PDB file of C-alpha atoms in Angstrom:
ATOM      1  CA  UNK A 289      38.724  38.318 121.535  1.00 56.00           C
ATOM      2  CA  UNK A 290      40.044  38.456 117.966  1.00 56.00           C
ATOM      3  CA  UNK A 291      38.254  40.658 115.431  1.00 55.00           C
ATOM      4  CA  UNK A 292      35.686  38.613 113.532  1.00 54.00           C
ATOM      5  CA  UNK A 293      35.382  39.035 109.790  1.00 52.00           C
ATOM      6  CA  UNK A 294      32.047  40.449 108.688  1.00 47.00           C
ATOM      7  CA  UNK A 295      31.115  37.527 106.467  1.00 47.00           C
ATOM      8  CA  UNK A 296      28.869  35.602 108.812  1.00 42.00           C
ATOM      9  CA  UNK A 297      31.337  32.777 109.432  1.00 43.00           C
ATOM     10  CA  UNK A 298      29.714  30.205 111.644  1.00 42.00           C
ATOM     11  CA  UNK A 299      30.689  28.900 115.045  1.00 42.00           C
ATOM     12  CA  UNK A 300      33.138  26.020 114.656  1.00 40.00           C
ATOM     13  CA  UNK A 301      31.425  24.176 117.512  1.00 39.00           C
ATOM     14  CA  UNK A 302      28.233  23.855 115.494  1.00 38.00           C
ATOM     15  CA  UNK A 303      29.813  21.398 113.120  1.00 39.00           C
ATOM     16  CA  UNK A 304      32.720  19.909 115.077  1.00 36.00           C
ATOM     17  CA  UNK A 305      30.104  18.197 117.231  1.00 35.00           C
ATOM     18  CA  UNK A 306      29.354  15.934 114.277  1.00 37.00           C
ATOM     19  CA  UNK A 307      28.519  12.460 115.678  1.00 35.00           C
ATOM     20  CA  UNK A 308      30.648  10.911 112.951  1.00 36.00           C
ATOM     21  CA  UNK A 309      33.975  11.997 114.282  1.00 38.00           C
ATOM     22  CA  UNK A 310      33.643  13.850 117.563  1.00 36.00           C
ATOM     23  CA  UNK A 311      36.609  12.050 119.116  1.00 34.00           C
ATOM     24  CA  UNK A 312      38.799  12.676 116.120  1.00 37.00           C
ATOM     25  CA  UNK A 313      37.967  16.386 115.997  1.00 37.00           C
ATOM     26  CA  UNK A 314      38.847  16.795 119.675  1.00 31.00           C
ATOM     27  CA  UNK A 315      42.142  15.074 118.964  1.00 36.00           C
ATOM     28  CA  UNK A 316      42.711  17.418 116.037  1.00 36.00           C
ATOM     29  CA  UNK A 317      42.056  20.503 118.136  1.00 35.00           C
ATOM     30  CA  UNK A 318      44.048  19.325 121.138  1.00 33.00           C
ATOM     31  CA  UNK A 319      47.011  18.635 118.862  1.00 36.00           C
ATOM     32  CA  UNK A 320      47.523  22.421 119.038  1.00 33.00           C
ATOM     33  CA  UNK A 321      49.022  22.292 115.551  1.00 32.00           C
ATOM     34  CA  UNK A 322      52.499  21.462 116.790  1.00 34.00           C
ATOM     35  CA  UNK A 323      55.329  21.882 114.302  1.00 35.00           C
ATOM     36  CA  UNK A 324      55.178  19.067 111.794  1.00 39.00           C
ATOM     37  CA  UNK A 325      58.536  17.282 111.870  1.00 38.00           C
ATOM     38  CA  UNK A 326      57.915  16.124 108.295  1.00 38.00           C
ATOM     39  CA  UNK A 327      58.293  19.630 106.935  1.00 42.00           C
ATOM     40  CA  UNK A 328      61.724  20.731 105.870  1.00 43.00           C
ATOM     41  CA  UNK A 329      63.069  23.818 107.564  1.00 44.00           C
ATOM     42  CA  UNK A 330      64.704  26.556 105.540  1.00 50.00           C
ATOM     43  CA  UNK A 331      67.969  27.876 106.981  1.00 53.00           C
ATOM     44  CA  UNK A 332      68.757  31.566 107.454  1.00 52.00           C
ATOM     45  CA  UNK A 333      71.618  31.198 104.986  1.00 55.00           C
ATOM     46  CA  UNK A 334      69.293  29.854 102.282  1.00 54.00           C
ATOM     47  CA  UNK A 335      66.861  32.679 102.916  1.00 55.00           C
ATOM     48  CA  UNK A 336      69.499  35.414 102.731  1.00 52.00           C
ATOM     49  CA  UNK A 337      70.762  33.887  99.473  1.00 54.00           C
ATOM     50  CA  UNK A 338      67.185  33.795  98.150  1.00 50.00           C
ATOM     51  CA  UNK A 339      66.613  37.426  99.094  1.00 47.00           C
ATOM     52  CA  UNK A 340      69.720  38.557  97.257  1.00 44.00           C
ATOM     53  CA  UNK A 341      68.865  36.483  94.174  1.00 46.00           C
ATOM     54  CA  UNK A 342      65.911  38.660  93.112  1.00 42.00           C
ATOM     55  CA  UNK A 343      65.590  39.279  89.410  1.00 45.00           C
ATOM     56  CA  UNK A 344      65.971  43.034  89.946  1.00 43.00           C
ATOM     57  CA  UNK A 345      69.029  42.988  92.227  1.00 51.00           C
ATOM     58  CA  UNK A 346      70.384  46.471  91.469  1.00 62.00           C
ATOM     59  CA  UNK A 347      67.254  48.579  91.658  1.00 84.00           C
ATOM     60  CA  UNK A 348      63.874  48.602  93.326  1.00 94.00           C
ATOM     61  CA  UNK A 349      63.395  48.014  97.030  1.00 96.00           C
ATOM     62  CA  UNK A 350      62.510  45.206  99.387  1.00 97.00           C
ATOM     63  CA  UNK A 351      58.925  45.277 100.593  1.00 98.00           C
ATOM     64  CA  UNK A 352      56.796  43.146 102.879  1.00 98.00           C
ATOM     65  CA  UNK A 353      54.624  40.775 100.808  1.00 98.00           C
ATOM     66  CA  UNK A 354      51.177  41.916  99.708  1.00 98.00           C
ATOM     67  CA  UNK A 355      50.085  38.342  98.945  1.00 98.00           C
ATOM     68  CA  UNK A 356      50.861  34.985 100.545  1.00 98.00           C
ATOM     69  CA  UNK A 357      50.373  31.374  99.481  1.00 98.00           C
ATOM     70  CA  UNK A 358      49.477  30.006 102.932  1.00 98.00           C
ATOM     71  CA  UNK A 359      48.663  26.363 102.158  1.00 97.00           C
ATOM     72  CA  UNK A 360      48.249  23.526 101.956  1.00 98.00           C
ATOM     73  CA  UNK A 361      51.165  21.163 102.168  1.00 97.00           C
ATOM     74  CA  UNK A 362      51.162  18.645  99.258  1.00 96.00           C
ATOM     75  CA  UNK A 363      48.309  20.569  97.627  1.00 97.00           C
ATOM     76  CA  UNK A 364      50.236  22.051  94.694  1.00 95.00           C
ATOM     77  CA  UNK A 365      51.728  25.203  96.237  1.00 96.00           C
ATOM     78  CA  UNK A 366      55.112  24.809  94.541  1.00 95.00           C
ATOM     79  CA  UNK A 367      53.484  24.444  91.112  1.00 93.00           C
ATOM     80  CA  UNK A 368      51.401  27.562  91.774  1.00 96.00           C
ATOM     81  CA  UNK A 369      54.412  29.564  92.964  1.00 96.00           C
ATOM     82  CA  UNK A 370      56.483  28.635  89.908  1.00 93.00           C
ATOM     83  CA  UNK A 371      53.613  29.538  87.574  1.00 95.00           C
ATOM     84  CA  UNK A 372      52.872  32.921  89.161  1.00 97.00           C
ATOM     85  CA  UNK A 373      56.597  33.781  89.187  1.00 95.00           C
ATOM     86  CA  UNK A 374      56.455  33.661  85.391  1.00 95.00           C
ATOM     87  CA  UNK A 375      54.418  36.883  85.584  1.00 97.00           C
ATOM     88  CA  UNK A 376      56.614  39.983  85.099  1.00 96.00           C
ATOM     89  CA  UNK A 377      54.720  41.905  87.794  1.00 98.00           C
ATOM     90  CA  UNK A 378      55.351  39.301  90.513  1.00 97.00           C
ATOM     91  CA  UNK A 379      58.513  38.785  92.560  1.00 97.00           C
ATOM     92  CA  UNK A 380      58.526  35.865  94.979  1.00 97.00           C
ATOM     93  CA  UNK A 381      60.939  34.112  97.321  1.00 95.00           C
ATOM     94  CA  UNK A 382      61.789  30.621  96.055  1.00 91.00           C
ATOM     95  CA  UNK A 383      62.389  29.162  99.525  1.00 95.00           C
ATOM     96  CA  UNK A 384      59.813  29.043 102.334  1.00 97.00           C
ATOM     97  CA  UNK A 385      60.531  31.768 104.925  1.00 98.00           C
ATOM     98  CA  UNK A 386      58.341  30.207 107.671  1.00 98.00           C
ATOM     99  CA  UNK A 387      58.161  33.663 109.230  1.00 98.00           C
ATOM    100  CA  UNK A 388      54.681  33.506 110.743  1.00 98.00           C
ATOM    101  CA  UNK A 389      55.179  30.058 112.281  1.00 98.00           C
ATOM    102  CA  UNK A 390      58.887  29.559 113.101  1.00 98.00           C
ATOM    103  CA  UNK A 391      60.783  32.836 112.706  1.00 98.00           C
ATOM    104  CA  UNK A 392      58.311  35.413 113.987  1.00 98.00           C
ATOM    105  CA  UNK A 393      60.530  36.488 116.874  1.00 98.00           C
ATOM    106  CA  UNK A 394      63.128  37.695 114.335  1.00 98.00           C
ATOM    107  CA  UNK A 395      60.862  40.622 113.461  1.00 98.00           C
ATOM    108  CA  UNK A 396      59.446  42.243 110.336  1.00 98.00           C
ATOM    109  CA  UNK A 397      62.782  43.752 109.300  1.00 98.00           C
ATOM    110  CA  UNK A 398      64.265  40.241 109.017  1.00 98.00           C
ATOM    111  CA  UNK A 399      61.211  39.196 106.989  1.00 98.00           C
ATOM    112  CA  UNK A 400      61.527  42.194 104.664  1.00 98.00           C
ATOM    113  CA  UNK A 401      65.234  41.438 104.117  1.00 97.00           C
ATOM    114  CA  UNK A 402      64.343  37.931 102.886  1.00 97.00           C
ATOM    115  CA  UNK A 403      62.174  39.392 100.114  1.00 97.00           C
ATOM    116  CA  UNK A 404      63.410  40.126  96.581  1.00 96.00           C
ATOM    117  CA  UNK A 405      63.594  43.742  95.415  1.00 96.00           C
ATOM    118  CA  UNK A 406      60.575  45.033  93.522  1.00 97.00           C
ATOM    119  CA  UNK A 407      59.678  48.036  91.421  1.00 96.00           C
ATOM    120  CA  UNK A 408      56.538  50.142  91.869  1.00 95.00           C
ATOM    121  CA  UNK A 409      53.541  48.185  90.619  1.00 95.00           C
ATOM    122  CA  UNK A 410      55.118  44.768  91.230  1.00 97.00           C
ATOM    123  CA  UNK A 411      53.709  42.391  93.838  1.00 98.00           C
ATOM    124  CA  UNK A 412      55.941  40.749  96.455  1.00 98.00           C
ATOM    125  CA  UNK A 413      54.911  37.190  97.383  1.00 98.00           C
ATOM    126  CA  UNK A 414      56.029  34.177  99.374  1.00 98.00           C
ATOM    127  CA  UNK A 415      54.648  30.720 100.087  1.00 98.00           C
ATOM    128  CA  UNK A 416      54.796  28.697 103.287  1.00 98.00           C
ATOM    129  CA  UNK A 417      52.118  25.960 103.283  1.00 98.00           C
ATOM    130  CA  UNK A 418      52.272  25.335 107.046  1.00 98.00           C
ATOM    131  CA  UNK A 419      50.776  28.785 107.757  1.00 98.00           C
ATOM    132  CA  UNK A 420      47.280  27.443 107.023  1.00 98.00           C
ATOM    133  CA  UNK A 421      47.444  25.052 110.006  1.00 98.00           C
ATOM    134  CA  UNK A 422      49.305  27.399 112.383  1.00 98.00           C
ATOM    135  CA  UNK A 423      47.019  28.870 115.061  1.00 98.00           C
ATOM    136  CA  UNK A 424      48.925  32.141 115.420  1.00 98.00           C
ATOM    137  CA  UNK A 425      49.443  32.835 111.699  1.00 98.00           C
ATOM    138  CA  UNK A 426      46.137  34.646 110.930  1.00 98.00           C
ATOM    139  CA  UNK A 427      46.556  37.095 113.825  1.00 98.00           C
ATOM    140  CA  UNK A 428      50.208  37.734 112.985  1.00 98.00           C
ATOM    141  CA  UNK A 429      49.544  38.311 109.274  1.00 98.00           C
ATOM    142  CA  UNK A 430      46.578  40.557 110.112  1.00 98.00           C
ATOM    143  CA  UNK A 431      48.788  42.659 112.392  1.00 98.00           C
ATOM    144  CA  UNK A 432      51.365  43.040 109.580  1.00 98.00           C
ATOM    145  CA  UNK A 433      48.761  44.174 107.023  1.00 98.00           C
ATOM    146  CA  UNK A 434      45.039  43.495 107.318  1.00 98.00           C
ATOM    147  CA  UNK A 435      44.565  43.799 103.533  1.00 98.00           C
ATOM    148  CA  UNK A 436      47.036  40.981 102.723  1.00 98.00           C
ATOM    149  CA  UNK A 437      45.699  38.677  99.988  1.00 98.00           C
ATOM    150  CA  UNK A 438      45.794  34.980 100.871  1.00 99.00           C
ATOM    151  CA  UNK A 439      45.903  32.000  98.504  1.00 98.00           C
ATOM    152  CA  UNK A 440      45.154  28.431  99.603  1.00 98.00           C
ATOM    153  CA  UNK A 441      45.737  25.501  97.241  1.00 98.00           C
ATOM    154  CA  UNK A 442      43.486  22.633  98.343  1.00 98.00           C
ATOM    155  CA  UNK A 443      43.339  19.056  97.142  1.00 98.00           C
ATOM    156  CA  UNK A 444      41.230  15.993  97.909  1.00 98.00           C
ATOM    157  CA  UNK A 445      42.235  15.416 101.557  1.00 98.00           C
ATOM    158  CA  UNK A 446      42.519  11.630 101.160  1.00 98.00           C
ATOM    159  CA  UNK A 447      44.943  11.948  98.223  1.00 97.00           C
ATOM    160  CA  UNK A 448      46.740  14.752 100.052  1.00 98.00           C
ATOM    161  CA  UNK A 449      47.248  12.584 103.153  1.00 98.00           C
ATOM    162  CA  UNK A 450      48.691   9.734 101.064  1.00 97.00           C
ATOM    163  CA  UNK A 451      50.992  12.162  99.236  1.00 96.00           C
ATOM    164  CA  UNK A 452      52.124  13.586 102.573  1.00 97.00           C
ATOM    165  CA  UNK A 453      52.888  10.083 103.854  1.00 97.00           C
ATOM    166  CA  UNK A 454      54.729   9.241 100.606  1.00 96.00           C
ATOM    167  CA  UNK A 455      57.007  12.246 101.073  1.00 95.00           C
ATOM    168  CA  UNK A 456      57.826  11.211 104.652  1.00 95.00           C
ATOM    169  CA  UNK A 457      58.392   7.606 103.575  1.00 95.00           C
ATOM    170  CA  UNK A 458      60.968   8.735 100.996  1.00 94.00           C
ATOM    171  CA  UNK A 459      62.974  10.366 103.805  1.00 95.00           C
ATOM    172  CA  UNK A 460      62.283   7.792 106.545  1.00 96.00           C
ATOM    173  CA  UNK A 461      61.758   4.344 104.984  1.00 95.00           C
ATOM    174  CA  UNK A 462      61.405   2.696 108.423  1.00 96.00           C
ATOM    175  CA  UNK A 463      58.213   4.474 109.499  1.00 96.00           C
ATOM    176  CA  UNK A 464      55.042   2.390 110.091  1.00 96.00           C
ATOM    177  CA  UNK A 465      52.594   1.786 107.235  1.00 96.00           C
ATOM    178  CA  UNK A 466      49.992   4.400 106.315  1.00 97.00           C
ATOM    179  CA  UNK A 467      47.261   2.076 107.652  1.00 95.00           C
ATOM    180  CA  UNK A 468      48.924   1.863 111.088  1.00 95.00           C
ATOM    181  CA  UNK A 469      49.410   5.633 111.387  1.00 97.00           C
ATOM    182  CA  UNK A 470      45.919   6.524 110.125  1.00 97.00           C
ATOM    183  CA  UNK A 471      44.015   4.728 112.908  1.00 96.00           C
ATOM    184  CA  UNK A 472      43.795   5.158 116.654  1.00 93.00           C
ATOM    185  CA  UNK A 473      41.957   1.858 116.716  1.00 91.00           C
ATOM    186  CA  UNK A 474      41.769  -0.160 113.500  1.00 87.00           C
ATOM    187  CA  UNK A 475      39.146  -2.571 114.826  1.00 87.00           C
ATOM    188  CA  UNK A 476      36.779   0.273 115.735  1.00 90.00           C
ATOM    189  CA  UNK A 477      37.749   2.233 112.630  1.00 88.00           C
ATOM    190  CA  UNK A 478      38.702   5.258 114.751  1.00 94.00           C
ATOM    191  CA  UNK A 479      40.742   7.654 112.605  1.00 96.00           C
ATOM    192  CA  UNK A 480      43.714   9.335 114.310  1.00 97.00           C
ATOM    193  CA  UNK A 481      43.115  12.991 113.482  1.00 97.00           C
ATOM    194  CA  UNK A 482      46.073  14.057 115.612  1.00 96.00           C
ATOM    195  CA  UNK A 483      48.419  12.663 112.918  1.00 97.00           C
ATOM    196  CA  UNK A 484      49.381  15.703 110.858  1.00 97.00           C
ATOM    197  CA  UNK A 485      48.859  13.918 107.513  1.00 98.00           C
ATOM    198  CA  UNK A 486      45.174  13.487 108.448  1.00 98.00           C
ATOM    199  CA  UNK A 487      44.725  16.728 110.393  1.00 98.00           C
ATOM    200  CA  UNK A 488      45.902  19.090 107.636  1.00 98.00           C
ATOM    201  CA  UNK A 489      43.040  17.869 105.398  1.00 98.00           C
ATOM    202  CA  UNK A 490      40.301  19.002 107.830  1.00 98.00           C
ATOM    203  CA  UNK A 491      40.216  22.268 105.888  1.00 98.00           C
ATOM    204  CA  UNK A 492      37.015  23.653 107.435  1.00 98.00           C
ATOM    205  CA  UNK A 493      38.539  23.473 110.920  1.00 97.00           C
ATOM    206  CA  UNK A 494      41.592  25.511 109.886  1.00 98.00           C
ATOM    207  CA  UNK A 495      39.594  27.958 107.764  1.00 98.00           C
ATOM    208  CA  UNK A 496      37.426  28.873 110.756  1.00 98.00           C
ATOM    209  CA  UNK A 497      40.572  30.269 112.394  1.00 98.00           C
ATOM    210  CA  UNK A 498      41.351  32.476 109.362  1.00 98.00           C
ATOM    211  CA  UNK A 499      37.789  33.802 109.129  1.00 98.00           C
ATOM    212  CA  UNK A 500      38.216  35.352 112.581  1.00 98.00           C
ATOM    213  CA  UNK A 501      40.600  37.834 110.956  1.00 98.00           C
ATOM    214  CA  UNK A 502      40.062  37.924 107.175  1.00 98.00           C
ATOM    215  CA  UNK A 503      36.896  38.153 105.043  1.00 98.00           C
ATOM    216  CA  UNK A 504      36.397  35.469 102.382  1.00 98.00           C
ATOM    217  CA  UNK A 505      36.902  38.120  99.706  1.00 98.00           C
ATOM    218  CA  UNK A 506      40.602  38.256 100.671  1.00 98.00           C
ATOM    219  CA  UNK A 507      41.122  34.494 100.386  1.00 98.00           C
ATOM    220  CA  UNK A 508      41.376  32.634  97.079  1.00 98.00           C
ATOM    221  CA  UNK A 509      40.971  28.848  97.058  1.00 98.00           C
ATOM    222  CA  UNK A 510      42.789  27.156  94.189  1.00 98.00           C
ATOM    223  CA  UNK A 511      41.947  23.570  93.215  1.00 98.00           C
ATOM    224  CA  UNK A 512      45.066  21.404  93.246  1.00 97.00           C
ATOM    225  CA  UNK A 513      43.306  19.006  90.856  1.00 96.00           C
ATOM    226  CA  UNK A 514      42.443  21.736  88.334  1.00 96.00           C
ATOM    227  CA  UNK A 515      45.967  23.113  88.622  1.00 95.00           C
ATOM    228  CA  UNK A 516      46.969  19.837  86.907  1.00 93.00           C
ATOM    229  CA  UNK A 517      44.063  19.410  84.460  1.00 93.00           C
ATOM    230  CA  UNK A 518      43.590  23.095  83.573  1.00 94.00           C
ATOM    231  CA  UNK A 519      46.579  25.114  84.828  1.00 94.00           C
ATOM    232  CA  UNK A 520      45.825  28.124  82.605  1.00 95.00           C
ATOM    233  CA  UNK A 521      42.234  28.308  83.900  1.00 96.00           C
ATOM    234  CA  UNK A 522      43.322  28.274  87.547  1.00 97.00           C
ATOM    235  CA  UNK A 523      46.107  30.791  86.840  1.00 97.00           C
ATOM    236  CA  UNK A 524      43.552  33.143  85.248  1.00 98.00           C
ATOM    237  CA  UNK A 525      41.674  33.179  88.582  1.00 98.00           C
ATOM    238  CA  UNK A 526      44.890  33.784  90.521  1.00 98.00           C
ATOM    239  CA  UNK A 527      45.924  36.693  88.296  1.00 98.00           C
ATOM    240  CA  UNK A 528      42.446  38.245  88.528  1.00 98.00           C
ATOM    241  CA  UNK A 529      42.498  37.889  92.326  1.00 98.00           C
ATOM    242  CA  UNK A 530      45.887  39.618  92.514  1.00 98.00           C
ATOM    243  CA  UNK A 531      44.719  42.409  90.198  1.00 98.00           C
ATOM    244  CA  UNK A 532      47.216  41.386  87.500  1.00 98.00           C
ATOM    245  CA  UNK A 533      46.887  41.332  83.742  1.00 98.00           C
ATOM    246  CA  UNK A 534      46.362  37.748  82.469  1.00 97.00           C
ATOM    247  CA  UNK A 535      49.849  37.132  81.125  1.00 97.00           C
ATOM    248  CA  UNK A 536      50.416  33.535  82.331  1.00 95.00           C
ATOM    249  CA  UNK A 537      48.229  31.574  79.876  1.00 92.00           C
ATOM    250  CA  UNK A 538      48.068  28.155  78.200  1.00 89.00           C
ATOM    251  CA  UNK A 539      51.175  29.134  76.170  1.00 90.00           C
ATOM    252  CA  UNK A 540      53.177  28.767  79.405  1.00 89.00           C
ATOM    253  CA  UNK A 541      52.292  25.100  79.989  1.00 88.00           C
ATOM    254  CA  UNK A 542      53.225  21.790  78.474  1.00 83.00           C
ATOM    255  CA  UNK A 543      51.799  18.498  79.749  1.00 79.00           C
ATOM    256  CA  UNK A 544      54.533  16.019  80.655  1.00 78.00           C
ATOM    257  CA  UNK A 545      53.122  12.504  80.158  1.00 73.00           C
ATOM    258  CA  UNK A 546      55.944  10.852  82.112  1.00 73.00           C
ATOM    259  CA  UNK A 547      55.423  12.956  85.236  1.00 67.00           C
ATOM    260  CA  UNK A 548      51.663  13.216  84.792  1.00 73.00           C
ATOM    261  CA  UNK A 549      51.416  16.959  85.356  1.00 75.00           C
ATOM    262  CA  UNK A 550      51.987  20.192  83.437  1.00 83.00           C
ATOM    263  CA  UNK A 551      55.432  21.756  83.134  1.00 89.00           C
ATOM    264  CA  UNK A 552      56.173  25.428  82.778  1.00 86.00           C
ATOM    265  CA  UNK A 553      57.813  26.972  79.756  1.00 78.00           C
ATOM    266  CA  UNK A 554      58.470  30.525  78.665  1.00 60.00           C
ATOM    267  CA  UNK A 555      56.354  31.133  75.558  1.00 54.00           C
ATOM    268  CA  UNK A 556      58.869  33.501  73.972  1.00 53.00           C
ATOM    269  CA  UNK A 557      61.697  30.995  73.765  1.00 50.00           C
ATOM    270  CA  UNK A 558      62.082  27.427  72.595  1.00 45.00           C
ATOM    271  CA  UNK A 559      64.022  26.142  75.605  1.00 50.00           C
ATOM    272  CA  UNK A 560      62.998  22.885  77.243  1.00 49.00           C
ATOM    273  CA  UNK A 561      60.016  23.139  79.621  1.00 48.00           C
ATOM    274  CA  UNK A 562      60.900  23.559  83.303  1.00 55.00           C
ATOM    275  CA  UNK A 563      59.385  20.749  85.356  1.00 70.00           C
ATOM    276  CA  UNK A 564      59.152  20.436  89.108  1.00 57.00           C
ATOM    277  CA  UNK A 565      61.895  18.312  90.671  1.00 56.00           C
ATOM    278  CA  UNK A 566      62.009  14.574  91.254  1.00 52.00           C
ATOM    279  CA  UNK A 567      60.369  15.005  94.664  1.00 49.00           C
ATOM    280  CA  UNK A 568      57.119  15.900  92.851  1.00 52.00           C
ATOM    281  CA  UNK A 569      54.898  13.281  91.252  1.00 55.00           C
ATOM    282  CA  UNK A 570      56.212  10.362  93.303  1.00 66.00           C
ATOM    283  CA  UNK A 571      54.388   7.044  92.933  1.00 79.00           C
ATOM    284  CA  UNK A 572      52.101   6.540  95.931  1.00 82.00           C
ATOM    285  CA  UNK A 573      52.254   3.275  97.882  1.00 88.00           C
ATOM    286  CA  UNK A 574      49.262   0.941  97.541  1.00 91.00           C
ATOM    287  CA  UNK A 575      46.827   1.591 100.374  1.00 94.00           C
ATOM    288  CA  UNK A 576      44.199  -0.876 101.632  1.00 93.00           C
ATOM    289  CA  UNK A 577      40.881   0.085  99.887  1.00 94.00           C
ATOM    290  CA  UNK A 578      39.004  -0.270 103.203  1.00 93.00           C
ATOM    291  CA  UNK A 579      41.266   2.409 104.738  1.00 95.00           C
ATOM    292  CA  UNK A 580      40.597   4.714 101.768  1.00 95.00           C
ATOM    293  CA  UNK A 581      36.847   4.129 102.197  1.00 95.00           C
ATOM    294  CA  UNK A 582      36.972   4.941 105.929  1.00 95.00           C
ATOM    295  CA  UNK A 583      39.001   8.088 105.291  1.00 97.00           C
ATOM    296  CA  UNK A 584      36.516   9.281 102.661  1.00 97.00           C
ATOM    297  CA  UNK A 585      33.724   8.769 105.169  1.00 96.00           C
ATOM    298  CA  UNK A 586      35.688  10.624 107.835  1.00 97.00           C
ATOM    299  CA  UNK A 587      36.414  13.633 105.595  1.00 98.00           C
ATOM    300  CA  UNK A 588      33.014  13.895 103.892  1.00 97.00           C
ATOM    301  CA  UNK A 589      31.201  16.095 106.474  1.00 97.00           C
ATOM    302  CA  UNK A 590      34.256  18.354 106.739  1.00 98.00           C
ATOM    303  CA  UNK A 591      34.470  18.643 102.954  1.00 98.00           C
ATOM    304  CA  UNK A 592      30.779  19.552 102.751  1.00 98.00           C
ATOM    305  CA  UNK A 593      31.241  22.210 105.430  1.00 98.00           C
ATOM    306  CA  UNK A 594      34.293  23.537 103.577  1.00 98.00           C
ATOM    307  CA  UNK A 595      32.227  23.826 100.371  1.00 98.00           C
ATOM    308  CA  UNK A 596      29.562  25.750 102.316  1.00 98.00           C
ATOM    309  CA  UNK A 597      32.090  28.053 103.965  1.00 98.00           C
ATOM    310  CA  UNK A 598      33.890  28.889 100.703  1.00 98.00           C
ATOM    311  CA  UNK A 599      30.903  28.805  98.354  1.00 97.00           C
ATOM    312  CA  UNK A 600      32.850  26.405  96.111  1.00 97.00           C
ATOM    313  CA  UNK A 601      32.263  22.724  95.354  1.00 97.00           C
ATOM    314  CA  UNK A 602      35.608  21.024  94.751  1.00 97.00           C
ATOM    315  CA  UNK A 603      33.818  17.820  93.676  1.00 96.00           C
ATOM    316  CA  UNK A 604      36.017  15.483  95.716  1.00 97.00           C
ATOM    317  CA  UNK A 605      33.127  13.124  96.462  1.00 89.00           C
ATOM    318  CA  UNK A 606      32.141  12.978  92.780  1.00 83.00           C
ATOM    319  CA  UNK A 607      35.731  12.384  91.775  1.00 63.00           C
ATOM    320  CA  UNK A 608      35.927   9.435  94.188  1.00 61.00           C
ATOM    321  CA  UNK A 609      32.619   7.895  93.116  1.00 63.00           C
ATOM    322  CA  UNK A 610      33.957   7.760  89.559  1.00 63.00           C
ATOM    323  CA  UNK A 611      36.995   5.696  90.567  1.00 56.00           C
TER     324      UNK A 611
END
């Protein structure tokens, strides 16, 4: 049996037996978190280039990461990575290594080689959002270093699912509509929780897996919504969690009205702000309001459990009631 964290995490069975969505939860668990074909895979060549592109290429040494951004897909992980990389005491890989889910057999030396060089006192980081939904990832990370700090960027699961679908649609325009994919049976209103776009958003289910190995004190949950409305505030929490001086502040951000989210700029120069690429901030397709309503109902008990498990209220229900 895996080591359980000493934070009183509850038995997953106690809440997955919710009468609201018992069938869906079983489908989610039996999906065994197979590799999501929607996620892009990073090639070895890209990773070796990334590792050699560190900002301190001629001195320092490559180290295994002390902190990981482990999720979630379409939650705001890229924005967080770009913001934390503005800190002089952080070095991070720009590409996603996918070590703990796809490349684990290559060994820790391969993983270390992917990392940028760092000096004493600097933190090495990487982000791969699919780790959060990978069954083996917590055990593997724990066996690398049980004191690894973990960061999870979460976002309203309904919005996240639509964003996930939008990304897939941009690559595969012929896929079925969101409404078709979201239901096992539209007439009965049975949500298909085995579809990865839906399954990823059942955060409490995935978190239970991590709490078998890591105490809550080693996991920071960042609000994807607040990362847009108050990036400096969220970055203050991230820097505190990592034991860093608060250097990334409001001076680093500029709100881009066209894109609808903040862009990063270096406060000491007057160069144009650096915004995330065109793949970020895509316009979502219009989804049937009844489908949105059913999804909110489906996610609500899981959201409430997630708030209880983390001790944080992300206010997703309030946000939706105001729409």
